[in-house]
């Protein structure tokens, strides 16, 4: 087994104990990257010498923190001092970040080493990672399929051992969707928990930076660093789910799920029940919450890019440009209505949390789509693929609730994710349940690299 | 709204914002689909709420 296949926690421990040097760790990751990058392209930019320089520096320093000497990667939407900052757009070709984003600063302070800049959907405005300017980051389970997006490169890098963790951004599911489709863990924290300073905005009221990693414990360590809360999420990971009230969805929204994804989800719920969780069917306002997310996303993204659309519309890829144009044309009263509805739904959620401790759903209702797939047939009817991918994720962006995805098996040989959602600021509860499920589930296969 | 009306509305909205788009490049179908999806907002009576940002208490 290569060092690149260790978990983040294992490699951090090995560096702390002196069993591995930061340089050995980075060399192992760079060796892995040299094989993965030509086939799957998780990175938009790689500078092995720069990563080695950081590793040499860590090797000579006293221990900085929990990530000392651990290679991680950032979605190229998050500023990293001295590195390209393209946001996946040709319009920003040649841009170099003058300073670190706050999350980058926190990771650096914790000792992390940055390896490359992770691929993404153009301006994070899409879920396929089919980028007209920089090509595709490909799914490690089947390169003819999308890894999901918009943090697709992050998920591919983590799944293939090119990094021990990554930070992406999640505006409608952009951490959880690629994590689920590539078979890794992804966390979208409560809105506002992780700072957005230095993160290029997509839709500011929905943007959530969050970690991707190969295990729940790894993701919890990263989240502690990102949130500046040492010990807050790892300390309760062993607490299990005995007596936890788990709300499972019912109703029309839930019916549009691929049968094999539904089967994996039901099995995962049974695992949690065996571990002591009590399951209750609940009604959740999926459709209205998703509509809120859609209205806020389109209008806010159009506002961010209004000047670019006026001056250099040809600089955008067609799919992104079309969505931005739609956002510019939405009636203002729909935006205001969405803000109002969001507050009503948040109030209903407060009542929901009196009935259950967590919600569970599939993260994505279908396995990874093929490149170019515009519609996907589910339950005997064609559905817009892009809307399907965000179906179970964007409602929680609208409501700002913490949510995590953890791999729960395979459908047609492709990973399936279990999503767990908690009340505001209850990341510890979400991660403890995810960890309990992960332990009870046992190991899953990794993609061939 | 007819396709023609929707197209005219898009053209006017974009022109007012200084954005020039070839008529063939107007994503009229996408706008229609989004407007239909947003009708789900009408099912929630939110008239008594302020259109304020969401902020969860810690």
PDB file of C-alpha atoms in Angstrom, chain A residues 107-289:
ATOM      1  CA  UNK A 107      -5.057  25.360   6.725  1.00  0.00           C
ATOM      2  CA  UNK A 108      -1.552  26.765   6.253  1.00  0.00           C
ATOM      3  CA  UNK A 109      -1.372  27.689   9.924  1.00  0.00           C
ATOM      4  CA  UNK A 110      -2.394  24.110  10.783  1.00  0.00           C
ATOM      5  CA  UNK A 111       0.597  22.862   8.756  1.00  0.00           C
ATOM      6  CA  UNK A 112      -1.040  21.787   5.491  1.00  0.00           C
ATOM      7  CA  UNK A 113       0.939  21.554   2.258  1.00  0.00           C
ATOM      8  CA  UNK A 114      -0.922  22.666  -0.864  1.00  0.00           C
ATOM      9  CA  UNK A 115      -0.759  20.415  -3.907  1.00  0.00           C
ATOM     10  CA  UNK A 116      -2.066  21.956  -7.117  1.00  0.00           C
ATOM     11  CA  UNK A 117      -5.296  23.788  -7.780  1.00  0.00           C
ATOM     12  CA  UNK A 118      -8.372  21.586  -8.048  1.00  0.00           C
ATOM     13  CA  UNK A 119     -10.510  21.536 -11.179  1.00  0.00           C
ATOM     14  CA  UNK A 120     -14.065  22.883 -11.092  1.00  0.00           C
ATOM     15  CA  UNK A 121     -17.066  23.759 -13.182  1.00  0.00           C
ATOM     16  CA  UNK A 122     -16.631  27.240 -14.677  1.00  0.00           C
ATOM     17  CA  UNK A 123     -17.161  29.789 -11.866  1.00  0.00           C
ATOM     18  CA  UNK A 124     -18.632  26.882  -9.827  1.00  0.00           C
ATOM     19  CA  UNK A 125     -21.877  27.441 -11.727  1.00  0.00           C
ATOM     20  CA  UNK A 126     -22.767  23.881 -12.695  1.00  0.00           C
ATOM     21  CA  UNK A 127     -22.713  20.311 -11.475  1.00  0.00           C
ATOM     22  CA  UNK A 128     -21.002  18.372 -14.299  1.00  0.00           C
ATOM     23  CA  UNK A 129     -17.433  19.738 -14.218  1.00  0.00           C
ATOM     24  CA  UNK A 130     -17.613  19.819 -18.027  1.00  0.00           C
ATOM     25  CA  UNK A 131     -15.472  22.917 -18.438  1.00  0.00           C
ATOM     26  CA  UNK A 132     -15.214  24.398 -21.961  1.00  0.00           C
ATOM     27  CA  UNK A 133     -11.990  26.254 -21.129  1.00  0.00           C
ATOM     28  CA  UNK A 134      -9.979  23.612 -19.271  1.00  0.00           C
ATOM     29  CA  UNK A 135     -11.546  20.281 -20.231  1.00  0.00           C
ATOM     30  CA  UNK A 136     -13.057  17.736 -17.890  1.00  0.00           C
ATOM     31  CA  UNK A 137     -12.094  16.310 -14.526  1.00  0.00           C
ATOM     32  CA  UNK A 138     -13.242  12.707 -14.964  1.00  0.00           C
ATOM     33  CA  UNK A 139     -14.943  10.272 -12.638  1.00  0.00           C
ATOM     34  CA  UNK A 140     -12.374   7.774 -11.285  1.00  0.00           C
ATOM     35  CA  UNK A 141     -14.979   4.984 -11.372  1.00  0.00           C
ATOM     36  CA  UNK A 142     -15.724   5.540 -15.055  1.00  0.00           C
ATOM     37  CA  UNK A 143     -13.910   8.301 -16.968  1.00  0.00           C
ATOM     38  CA  UNK A 144     -16.775   8.406 -19.454  1.00  0.00           C
ATOM     39  CA  UNK A 145     -18.919   9.859 -16.690  1.00  0.00           C
ATOM     40  CA  UNK A 146     -18.988  13.127 -14.802  1.00  0.00           C
ATOM     41  CA  UNK A 147     -17.430  13.280 -11.334  1.00  0.00           C
ATOM     42  CA  UNK A 148     -20.172  15.749 -10.426  1.00  0.00           C
ATOM     43  CA  UNK A 149     -19.493  19.355  -9.630  1.00  0.00           C
ATOM     44  CA  UNK A 150     -18.782  21.981  -9.147  1.00  0.00           C
ATOM     45  CA  UNK A 151     -15.950  20.790  -6.860  1.00  0.00           C
ATOM     46  CA  UNK A 152     -15.283  17.828  -9.175  1.00  0.00           C
ATOM     47  CA  UNK A 153     -11.488  18.075  -9.165  1.00  0.00           C
ATOM     48  CA  UNK A 154     -11.473  18.084  -5.357  1.00  0.00           C
ATOM     49  CA  UNK A 155     -13.488  14.857  -5.221  1.00  0.00           C
ATOM     50  CA  UNK A 156     -11.348  13.153  -7.874  1.00  0.00           C
ATOM     51  CA  UNK A 157      -8.107  14.191  -6.145  1.00  0.00           C
ATOM     52  CA  UNK A 158      -9.295  12.843  -2.796  1.00  0.00           C
ATOM     53  CA  UNK A 159     -10.764   9.607  -4.217  1.00  0.00           C
ATOM     54  CA  UNK A 160      -7.543   8.761  -6.066  1.00  0.00           C
ATOM     55  CA  UNK A 161      -4.985   9.617  -3.378  1.00  0.00           C
ATOM     56  CA  UNK A 162      -3.733  12.830  -5.017  1.00  0.00           C
ATOM     57  CA  UNK A 163      -4.563  14.667  -1.791  1.00  0.00           C
ATOM     58  CA  UNK A 164      -5.657  13.609   1.707  1.00  0.00           C
ATOM     59  CA  UNK A 165      -8.359  16.222   1.762  1.00  0.00           C
ATOM     60  CA  UNK A 166      -9.703  19.166  -0.151  1.00  0.00           C
ATOM     61  CA  UNK A 167     -11.809  22.237   0.378  1.00  0.00           C
ATOM     62  CA  UNK A 168     -14.610  22.932  -2.046  1.00  0.00           C
ATOM     63  CA  UNK A 169     -17.604  25.226  -2.046  1.00  0.00           C
ATOM     64  CA  UNK A 170     -21.239  24.152  -1.918  1.00  0.00           C
ATOM     65  CA  UNK A 171     -23.898  26.535  -3.255  1.00  0.00           C
ATOM     66  CA  UNK A 172     -26.464  23.959  -4.412  1.00  0.00           C
ATOM     67  CA  UNK A 173     -24.597  20.741  -3.609  1.00  0.00           C
ATOM     68  CA  UNK A 174     -21.163  21.419  -5.099  1.00  0.00           C
ATOM     69  CA  UNK A 175     -19.280  19.641  -2.300  1.00  0.00           C
ATOM     70  CA  UNK A 176     -21.789  16.851  -1.616  1.00  0.00           C
ATOM     71  CA  UNK A 177     -22.640  15.949  -5.227  1.00  0.00           C
ATOM     72  CA  UNK A 178     -19.071  15.249  -6.435  1.00  0.00           C
ATOM     73  CA  UNK A 179     -18.242  13.597  -3.112  1.00  0.00           C
ATOM     74  CA  UNK A 180     -21.205  11.237  -3.539  1.00  0.00           C
ATOM     75  CA  UNK A 181     -20.537  10.500  -7.219  1.00  0.00           C
ATOM     76  CA  UNK A 182     -16.833   9.792  -6.584  1.00  0.00           C
ATOM     77  CA  UNK A 183     -17.317   7.797  -3.366  1.00  0.00           C
ATOM     78  CA  UNK A 184     -15.845  10.131  -0.746  1.00  0.00           C
ATOM     79  CA  UNK A 185     -17.110  12.094   2.250  1.00  0.00           C
ATOM     80  CA  UNK A 186     -18.209  15.718   1.829  1.00  0.00           C
ATOM     81  CA  UNK A 187     -19.515  18.227   4.358  1.00  0.00           C
ATOM     82  CA  UNK A 188     -21.530  21.388   3.887  1.00  0.00           C
ATOM     83  CA  UNK A 189     -21.527  23.124   7.260  1.00  0.00           C
ATOM     84  CA  UNK A 190     -24.106  25.542   8.624  1.00  0.00           C
ATOM     85  CA  UNK A 191     -24.186  28.786   6.634  1.00  0.00           C
ATOM     86  CA  UNK A 192     -21.587  31.132   8.077  1.00  0.00           C
ATOM     87  CA  UNK A 193     -19.597  28.565  10.077  1.00  0.00           C
ATOM     88  CA  UNK A 194     -16.679  28.557   7.625  1.00  0.00           C
ATOM     89  CA  UNK A 195     -15.552  32.022   6.463  1.00  0.00           C
ATOM     90  CA  UNK A 196     -15.977  32.992   2.811  1.00  0.00           C
ATOM     91  CA  UNK A 197     -13.362  35.743   2.742  1.00  0.00           C
ATOM     92  CA  UNK A 198     -11.150  35.132  -0.297  1.00  0.00           C
ATOM     93  CA  UNK A 199     -13.589  32.680  -1.870  1.00  0.00           C
ATOM     94  CA  UNK A 200     -14.872  33.901  -5.233  1.00  0.00           C
ATOM     95  CA  UNK A 201     -18.661  34.154  -4.852  1.00  0.00           C
ATOM     96  CA  UNK A 202     -21.245  32.240  -6.828  1.00  0.00           C
ATOM     97  CA  UNK A 203     -24.355  33.229  -4.842  1.00  0.00           C
ATOM     98  CA  UNK A 204     -23.273  34.814  -1.561  1.00  0.00           C
ATOM     99  CA  UNK A 205     -26.348  33.884   0.490  1.00  0.00           C
ATOM    100  CA  UNK A 206     -25.989  30.205  -0.471  1.00  0.00           C
ATOM    101  CA  UNK A 207     -22.190  29.731  -0.629  1.00  0.00           C
ATOM    102  CA  UNK A 208     -20.722  27.325   1.928  1.00  0.00           C
ATOM    103  CA  UNK A 209     -17.033  26.299   1.876  1.00  0.00           C
ATOM    104  CA  UNK A 210     -16.613  22.750   3.160  1.00  0.00           C
ATOM    105  CA  UNK A 211     -14.229  19.774   3.265  1.00  0.00           C
ATOM    106  CA  UNK A 212     -13.961  16.598   1.192  1.00  0.00           C
ATOM    107  CA  UNK A 213     -12.010  13.614   2.505  1.00  0.00           C
ATOM    108  CA  UNK A 214     -11.867   9.821   2.372  1.00  0.00           C
ATOM    109  CA  UNK A 215     -13.288   9.220   5.867  1.00  0.00           C
ATOM    110  CA  UNK A 216     -15.651  11.005   8.205  1.00  0.00           C
ATOM    111  CA  UNK A 217     -12.872  11.463  10.766  1.00  0.00           C
ATOM    112  CA  UNK A 218     -10.653  13.087   8.124  1.00  0.00           C
ATOM    113  CA  UNK A 219     -13.469  15.447   7.160  1.00  0.00           C
ATOM    114  CA  UNK A 220     -14.066  16.289  10.832  1.00  0.00           C
ATOM    115  CA  UNK A 221     -10.383  17.167  11.331  1.00  0.00           C
ATOM    116  CA  UNK A 222     -10.493  19.447   8.286  1.00  0.00           C
ATOM    117  CA  UNK A 223     -13.723  21.074   9.424  1.00  0.00           C
ATOM    118  CA  UNK A 224     -12.222  21.819  12.834  1.00  0.00           C
ATOM    119  CA  UNK A 225      -9.383  23.661  11.130  1.00  0.00           C
ATOM    120  CA  UNK A 226     -11.687  25.489   8.702  1.00  0.00           C
ATOM    121  CA  UNK A 227     -14.087  26.539  11.453  1.00  0.00           C
ATOM    122  CA  UNK A 228     -11.334  27.320  13.968  1.00  0.00           C
ATOM    123  CA  UNK A 229     -12.848  24.908  16.508  1.00  0.00           C
ATOM    124  CA  UNK A 230     -10.240  22.382  17.710  1.00  0.00           C
ATOM    125  CA  UNK A 231     -11.764  19.142  18.999  1.00  0.00           C
ATOM    126  CA  UNK A 232     -15.343  20.233  18.411  1.00  0.00           C
ATOM    127  CA  UNK A 233     -16.195  17.653  15.723  1.00  0.00           C
ATOM    128  CA  UNK A 234     -13.770  14.795  16.333  1.00  0.00           C
ATOM    129  CA  UNK A 235     -14.402  14.386  20.050  1.00  0.00           C
ATOM    130  CA  UNK A 236     -17.911  12.935  19.624  1.00  0.00           C
ATOM    131  CA  UNK A 237     -17.294  10.731  16.594  1.00  0.00           C
ATOM    132  CA  UNK A 238     -17.514   7.566  18.674  1.00  0.00           C
ATOM    133  CA  UNK A 239     -20.838   8.424  20.289  1.00  0.00           C
ATOM    134  CA  UNK A 240     -22.977   6.346  17.902  1.00  0.00           C
ATOM    135  CA  UNK A 241     -26.645   6.732  17.008  1.00  0.00           C
ATOM    136  CA  UNK A 242     -28.415   4.840  19.802  1.00  0.00           C
ATOM    137  CA  UNK A 243     -31.719   6.619  20.376  1.00  0.00           C
ATOM    138  CA  UNK A 244     -31.152   9.133  17.581  1.00  0.00           C
ATOM    139  CA  UNK A 245     -34.432  10.022  15.859  1.00  0.00           C
ATOM    140  CA  UNK A 246     -33.825   9.801  12.129  1.00  0.00           C
ATOM    141  CA  UNK A 247     -36.330  11.421   9.783  1.00  0.00           C
ATOM    142  CA  UNK A 248     -36.622   9.708   6.404  1.00  0.00           C
ATOM    143  CA  UNK A 249     -38.382  11.381   3.499  1.00  0.00           C
ATOM    144  CA  UNK A 250     -41.726  10.437   2.063  1.00  0.00           C
ATOM    145  CA  UNK A 251     -43.965  11.945  -0.592  1.00  0.00           C
ATOM    146  CA  UNK A 252     -43.749  12.846  -4.251  1.00  0.00           C
ATOM    147  CA  UNK A 253     -40.257  14.404  -4.197  1.00  0.00           C
ATOM    148  CA  UNK A 254     -38.809  11.140  -2.892  1.00  0.00           C
ATOM    149  CA  UNK A 255     -40.328   9.090  -5.718  1.00  0.00           C
ATOM    150  CA  UNK A 256     -37.845  10.353  -8.315  1.00  0.00           C
ATOM    151  CA  UNK A 257     -34.932   8.143  -7.280  1.00  0.00           C
ATOM    152  CA  UNK A 258     -33.107   5.475  -9.298  1.00  0.00           C
ATOM    153  CA  UNK A 259     -34.216   2.079  -7.908  1.00  0.00           C
ATOM    154  CA  UNK A 260     -30.665   0.954  -7.100  1.00  0.00           C
ATOM    155  CA  UNK A 261     -29.918   4.240  -5.337  1.00  0.00           C
ATOM    156  CA  UNK A 262     -33.161   3.814  -3.377  1.00  0.00           C
ATOM    157  CA  UNK A 263     -32.076   0.272  -2.448  1.00  0.00           C
ATOM    158  CA  UNK A 264     -28.655   1.437  -1.185  1.00  0.00           C
ATOM    159  CA  UNK A 265     -30.348   4.190   0.801  1.00  0.00           C
ATOM    160  CA  UNK A 266     -32.804   1.774   2.423  1.00  0.00           C
ATOM    161  CA  UNK A 267     -29.930  -0.545   3.319  1.00  0.00           C
ATOM    162  CA  UNK A 268     -28.054   2.362   4.877  1.00  0.00           C
ATOM    163  CA  UNK A 269     -31.097   3.301   6.944  1.00  0.00           C
ATOM    164  CA  UNK A 270     -31.364  -0.315   8.116  1.00  0.00           C
ATOM    165  CA  UNK A 271     -27.708  -0.208   9.173  1.00  0.00           C
ATOM    166  CA  UNK A 272     -28.400   2.915  11.230  1.00  0.00           C
ATOM    167  CA  UNK A 273     -31.471   1.250  12.746  1.00  0.00           C
ATOM    168  CA  UNK A 274     -29.370  -1.765  13.743  1.00  0.00           C
ATOM    169  CA  UNK A 275     -27.030   0.690  15.447  1.00  0.00           C
ATOM    170  CA  UNK A 276     -29.933   2.005  17.491  1.00  0.00           C
ATOM    171  CA  UNK A 277     -31.407   4.886  15.455  1.00  0.00           C
ATOM    172  CA  UNK A 278     -35.201   5.203  15.445  1.00  0.00           C
ATOM    173  CA  UNK A 279     -36.606   6.007  12.017  1.00  0.00           C
ATOM    174  CA  UNK A 280     -39.637   8.198  11.443  1.00  0.00           C
ATOM    175  CA  UNK A 281     -41.135   9.127   8.071  1.00  0.00           C
ATOM    176  CA  UNK A 282     -41.278  12.906   7.786  1.00  0.00           C
ATOM    177  CA  UNK A 283     -42.608  15.468   5.373  1.00  0.00           C
ATOM    178  CA  UNK A 284     -40.060  18.025   4.304  1.00  0.00           C
ATOM    179  CA  UNK A 285     -40.820  20.987   1.996  1.00  0.00           C
ATOM    180  CA  UNK A 286     -38.375  19.815  -0.665  1.00  0.00           C
ATOM    181  CA  UNK A 287     -40.029  21.486  -3.617  1.00  0.00           C
ATOM    182  CA  UNK A 288     -40.454  24.913  -2.037  1.00  0.00           C
ATOM    183  CA  UNK A 289     -36.945  24.869  -0.521  1.00  0.00           C
TER     184      UNK A 289
END
